[in-house]
Amino acid sequence: MTFTYKRVITFFLRGLLFVVPIALTIYVIILILNFLDGIIPIPVPGFGILIMLGFITFVGYLASLFITKPLFDLFERWVFKIPLVNILYTSIKDLMSAFVGDKKKFNTPVIVKLSEGMSRMGFITQDDLSVLEETELVAIYFPHSYNFSGNLYLVPKQNVRILKNVSSSDVMKFIVSGGVSNLSKVD
C-alpha cells in the first residue's frame, strides 16, 4: 500500500476524532477542579475541594434537621425581601432544584409538533398553567445544541407527546449534541 497525502490526512482526521474529545474533556475537568480547589487557598492540591464537599454536605445535613430547618427557612424569607438578591437567589435555587432537588423538572422528555412535518424535542417544566389562565398550555424547555442555554415555550397540550421509552439524560445528551449522540431504548 502506498501512503498518499489523502491517506495521511484521513489518518490525521481519525486521530483528531479520537484525541480532541478526550483532551478537551480532561482539560475542562482540570480547569474546573483547579478553579474549585482555588476557592479555598490551601497549598495541598485537592484539599480545598475536600473541605468544600465536607462543608456542603454538613450544611445539607443541618438543613434537613428539624431543629435547624426553621433557621434556614428564616434565612430564605429574609433573602426573599431583598429586591435584586431575591430574583437572583430564587432563579438559581429553582434551576438547581430542577436538576438535584426533590422536584426534578427535566424528567419528562417530549416531542412538540411545531408545524406539519416539523417537531422539536424538549422537557415539560410545568404542566399546569392555570395561574396564567392558560389551562390548555404546558411549559416546555428546549435546550440549545452545544450550549448551556435554551428557550421556554408555552405550547398547546395536544401538540406535546411524552417520550416514555427513552431516559431524560439520553434525550438531554441527544439535544445538546445536536442530534449526534445515540438514543437508547429504556426497558
C-alpha positions as a LaTeX table, in Angstrom:
\begin{tabular}{lrrr}
\hline
Residue & $x$ (\AA) & $y$ (\AA) & $z$ (\AA) \\
\hline
Met1 & 0.00 & 0.00 & 0.00 \\
Thr2 & 1.25 & 3.39 & $-0.85$ \\
Phe3 & 0.90 & 6.30 & 1.51 \\
Thr4 & $-0.62$ & 9.18 & $-0.35$ \\
Tyr5 & $-1.29$ & 12.56 & 1.13 \\
Lys6 & $-5.04$ & 11.75 & 1.17 \\
Arg7 & $-4.46$ & 8.70 & 3.37 \\
Val8 & $-2.23$ & 10.69 & 5.72 \\
Ile9 & $-4.94$ & 13.35 & 6.02 \\
Thr10 & $-7.55$ & 10.63 & 6.66 \\
Phe11 & $-5.40$ & 9.15 & 9.42 \\
Phe12 & $-4.87$ & 12.60 & 10.89 \\
Leu13 & $-8.61$ & 13.36 & 10.91 \\
Arg14 & $-9.39$ & 9.98 & 12.52 \\
Gly15 & $-6.78$ & 10.77 & 15.15 \\
Leu16 & $-8.41$ & 14.14 & 15.76 \\
Leu17 & $-11.78$ & 12.45 & 16.27 \\
Phe18 & $-10.21$ & 10.31 & 18.99 \\
Val19 & $-7.76$ & 12.71 & 20.65 \\
Val20 & $-9.66$ & 16.04 & 20.70 \\
Pro21 & $-12.75$ & 14.91 & 22.69 \\
Ile22 & $-10.57$ & 13.13 & 25.27 \\
Ala23 & $-8.12$ & 16.04 & 25.54 \\
Leu24 & $-10.85$ & 18.68 & 25.83 \\
Thr25 & $-12.74$ & 16.63 & 28.42 \\
Ile26 & $-9.62$ & 16.21 & 30.54 \\
Tyr27 & $-8.73$ & 19.90 & 30.09 \\
Val28 & $-12.20$ & 21.09 & 31.17 \\
Ile29 & $-12.21$ & 18.75 & 34.18 \\
Ile30 & $-8.77$ & 20.02 & 35.22 \\
Leu31 & $-9.90$ & 23.65 & 34.81 \\
Ile32 & $-12.98$ & 23.04 & 36.95 \\
Leu33 & $-11.03$ & 21.17 & 39.62 \\
Asn34 & $-8.33$ & 23.88 & 39.73 \\
Phe35 & $-10.98$ & 26.58 & 39.99 \\
Leu36 & $-12.83$ & 24.78 & 42.79 \\
Asp37 & $-9.60$ & 23.97 & 44.60 \\
Gly38 & $-8.53$ & 27.61 & 44.34 \\
Ile39 & $-11.65$ & 28.88 & 46.11 \\
Ile40 & $-10.16$ & 27.77 & 49.42 \\
Pro41 & $-6.43$ & 28.52 & 49.01 \\
Ile42 & $-4.67$ & 25.66 & 50.76 \\
Pro43 & $-1.24$ & 24.61 & 49.47 \\
Val44 & $-2.19$ & 20.90 & 49.41 \\
Pro45 & $-3.74$ & 20.11 & 45.98 \\
Gly46 & $-7.28$ & 18.79 & 46.23 \\
Phe47 & $-7.68$ & 19.64 & 49.91 \\
Gly48 & $-9.75$ & 22.77 & 49.12 \\
Ile49 & $-12.25$ & 20.63 & 47.21 \\
Leu50 & $-12.47$ & 18.12 & 50.06 \\
Ile51 & $-13.14$ & 20.91 & 52.54 \\
Met52 & $-15.84$ & 22.35 & 50.27 \\
Leu53 & $-17.52$ & 18.96 & 49.77 \\
Gly54 & $-17.48$ & 18.37 & 53.52 \\
Phe55 & $-18.89$ & 21.83 & 54.21 \\
Ile56 & $-21.68$ & 21.46 & 51.63 \\
Thr57 & $-22.58$ & 18.02 & 53.00 \\
Phe58 & $-22.61$ & 19.41 & 56.55 \\
Val59 & $-24.89$ & 22.30 & 55.54 \\
Gly60 & $-27.20$ & 19.83 & 53.79 \\
Tyr61 & $-27.29$ & 17.76 & 56.98 \\
Leu62 & $-28.11$ & 20.84 & 59.07 \\
Ala63 & $-30.81$ & 21.94 & 56.60 \\
Ser64 & $-32.55$ & 18.59 & 56.95 \\
Leu65 & $-32.61$ & 18.54 & 60.77 \\
Phe66 & $-35.93$ & 19.53 & 62.29 \\
Ile67 & $-34.13$ & 21.71 & 64.85 \\
Thr68 & $-32.16$ & 23.85 & 62.37 \\
Lys69 & $-34.62$ & 23.75 & 59.42 \\
Pro70 & $-36.58$ & 26.77 & 60.77 \\
Leu71 & $-33.34$ & 28.80 & 60.77 \\
Phe72 & $-32.76$ & 28.01 & 57.11 \\
Asp73 & $-36.40$ & 28.91 & 56.34 \\
Leu74 & $-35.99$ & 32.19 & 58.22 \\
Phe75 & $-32.81$ & 32.96 & 56.25 \\
Glu76 & $-34.66$ & 32.30 & 52.96 \\
Arg77 & $-37.58$ & 34.54 & 53.96 \\
Trp78 & $-35.04$ & 37.27 & 54.75 \\
Val79 & $-33.34$ & 36.81 & 51.35 \\
Phe80 & $-36.74$ & 36.97 & 49.59 \\
Lys81 & $-37.21$ & 40.52 & 50.96 \\
Ile82 & $-34.08$ & 41.93 & 49.32 \\
Pro83 & $-35.16$ & 43.24 & 45.87 \\
Leu84 & $-32.39$ & 42.26 & 43.41 \\
Val85 & $-30.98$ & 39.43 & 45.51 \\
Asn86 & $-34.45$ & 37.85 & 45.61 \\
Ile87 & $-34.60$ & 37.45 & 41.83 \\
Leu88 & $-31.07$ & 36.10 & 41.57 \\
Tyr89 & $-31.37$ & 33.72 & 44.54 \\
Thr90 & $-34.74$ & 32.26 & 43.57 \\
Ser91 & $-33.71$ & 31.81 & 39.93 \\
Ile92 & $-30.53$ & 29.95 & 40.89 \\
Lys93 & $-32.33$ & 27.89 & 43.52 \\
Asp94 & $-35.12$ & 26.92 & 41.10 \\
Leu95 & $-32.59$ & 25.95 & 38.44 \\
Met96 & $-30.56$ & 23.88 & 40.91 \\
Ser97 & $-33.66$ & 22.14 & 42.24 \\
Ala98 & $-34.69$ & 21.30 & 38.67 \\
Phe99 & $-31.60$ & 19.08 & 38.45 \\
Val100 & $-30.91$ & 17.87 & 42.01 \\
Gly101 & $-33.90$ & 18.77 & 44.16 \\
Asp102 & $-36.90$ & 16.77 & 45.29 \\
Lys103 & $-38.95$ & 18.17 & 42.40 \\
Lys104 & $-36.73$ & 17.45 & 39.40 \\
Lys105 & $-38.06$ & 19.27 & 36.34 \\
Phe106 & $-36.17$ & 17.82 & 33.39 \\
Asn107 & $-37.51$ & 14.30 & 33.81 \\
Thr108 & $-40.31$ & 14.31 & 31.21 \\
Pro109 & $-38.88$ & 14.39 & 27.68 \\
Val110 & $-41.34$ & 15.28 & 24.94 \\
Ile111 & $-41.65$ & 15.84 & 21.21 \\
Val112 & $-43.56$ & 19.00 & 20.31 \\
Lys113 & $-45.20$ & 19.38 & 16.92 \\
Leu114 & $-44.26$ & 22.86 & 15.70 \\
Ser115 & $-45.83$ & 22.61 & 12.26 \\
Glu116 & $-46.75$ & 19.95 & 9.75 \\
Gly117 & $-43.67$ & 17.79 & 9.31 \\
Met118 & $-41.58$ & 19.66 & 11.90 \\
Ser119 & $-41.13$ & 18.77 & 15.57 \\
Arg120 & $-38.71$ & 19.61 & 18.36 \\
Met121 & $-37.54$ & 17.72 & 21.45 \\
Gly122 & $-37.69$ & 19.27 & 24.90 \\
Phe123 & $-38.79$ & 18.79 & 28.50 \\
Ile124 & $-42.04$ & 19.63 & 30.31 \\
Thr125 & $-41.26$ & 22.04 & 33.14 \\
Gln126 & $-44.83$ & 22.99 & 34.10 \\
Asp127 & $-47.93$ & 21.08 & 33.09 \\
Asp128 & $-50.39$ & 23.29 & 34.98 \\
Leu129 & $-50.50$ & 26.93 & 33.87 \\
Ser130 & $-53.90$ & 27.71 & 35.36 \\
Val131 & $-52.31$ & 30.60 & 37.29 \\
Leu132 & $-51.84$ & 32.24 & 33.86 \\
Glu133 & $-55.43$ & 31.27 & 32.95 \\
Glu134 & $-53.97$ & 29.01 & 30.26 \\
Thr135 & $-55.32$ & 25.57 & 31.12 \\
Glu136 & $-54.65$ & 24.21 & 27.62 \\
Leu137 & $-50.95$ & 25.15 & 27.59 \\
Val138 & $-47.89$ & 23.49 & 29.11 \\
Ala139 & $-44.39$ & 24.95 & 29.59 \\
Ile140 & $-41.72$ & 23.20 & 27.53 \\
Tyr141 & $-37.99$ & 23.90 & 27.84 \\
Phe142 & $-35.98$ & 23.45 & 24.65 \\
Pro143 & $-32.22$ & 23.23 & 25.35 \\
His144 & $-29.88$ & 24.56 & 22.68 \\
Ser145 & $-27.38$ & 22.28 & 20.99 \\
Tyr146 & $-23.72$ & 22.70 & 22.02 \\
Asn147 & $-24.69$ & 25.31 & 24.59 \\
Phe148 & $-25.93$ & 25.60 & 28.16 \\
Ser149 & $-28.93$ & 27.71 & 27.33 \\
Gly150 & $-32.37$ & 27.18 & 25.91 \\
Asn151 & $-35.81$ & 28.62 & 25.29 \\
Leu152 & $-39.08$ & 28.22 & 27.13 \\
Tyr153 & $-42.27$ & 27.94 & 25.07 \\
Leu154 & $-45.89$ & 27.63 & 26.11 \\
Val155 & $-47.49$ & 25.19 & 23.68 \\
Pro156 & $-50.91$ & 23.56 & 23.33 \\
Lys157 & $-51.10$ & 20.22 & 25.13 \\
Gln158 & $-52.33$ & 18.44 & 22.01 \\
Asn159 & $-49.02$ & 19.28 & 20.28 \\
Val160 & $-47.00$ & 17.52 & 23.00 \\
Arg161 & $-46.17$ & 13.82 & 23.01 \\
Ile162 & $-44.36$ & 12.42 & 26.06 \\
Leu163 & $-41.44$ & 10.12 & 25.26 \\
Lys164 & $-41.79$ & 7.11 & 27.53 \\
Asn165 & $-39.23$ & 4.76 & 26.02 \\
Val166 & $-36.07$ & 6.89 & 26.46 \\
Ser167 & $-34.35$ & 8.32 & 29.53 \\
Ser168 & $-34.28$ & 12.05 & 30.24 \\
Ser169 & $-30.48$ & 12.09 & 30.36 \\
Asp170 & $-30.25$ & 10.43 & 26.92 \\
Val171 & $-32.66$ & 13.00 & 25.47 \\
Met172 & $-30.65$ & 15.87 & 27.02 \\
Lys173 & $-27.41$ & 14.46 & 25.54 \\
Phe174 & $-29.15$ & 14.00 & 22.18 \\
Ile175 & $-30.38$ & 17.61 & 22.12 \\
Val176 & $-27.17$ & 19.20 & 23.44 \\
Ser177 & $-25.09$ & 17.20 & 20.96 \\
Gly178 & $-27.21$ & 18.48 & 18.09 \\
Gly179 & $-28.69$ & 15.03 & 17.50 \\
Val180 & $-25.31$ & 13.33 & 17.16 \\
Ser181 & $-25.50$ & 11.23 & 20.36 \\
Asn182 & $-27.39$ & 7.96 & 20.17 \\
Leu183 & $-30.67$ & 7.39 & 21.94 \\
Ser184 & $-31.13$ & 4.04 & 23.62 \\
Lys185 & $-34.46$ & 2.48 & 24.50 \\
Val186 & $-35.33$ & 2.14 & 28.19 \\
Asp187 & $-36.82$ & $-1.21$ & 29.13 \\
\hline
\end{tabular}
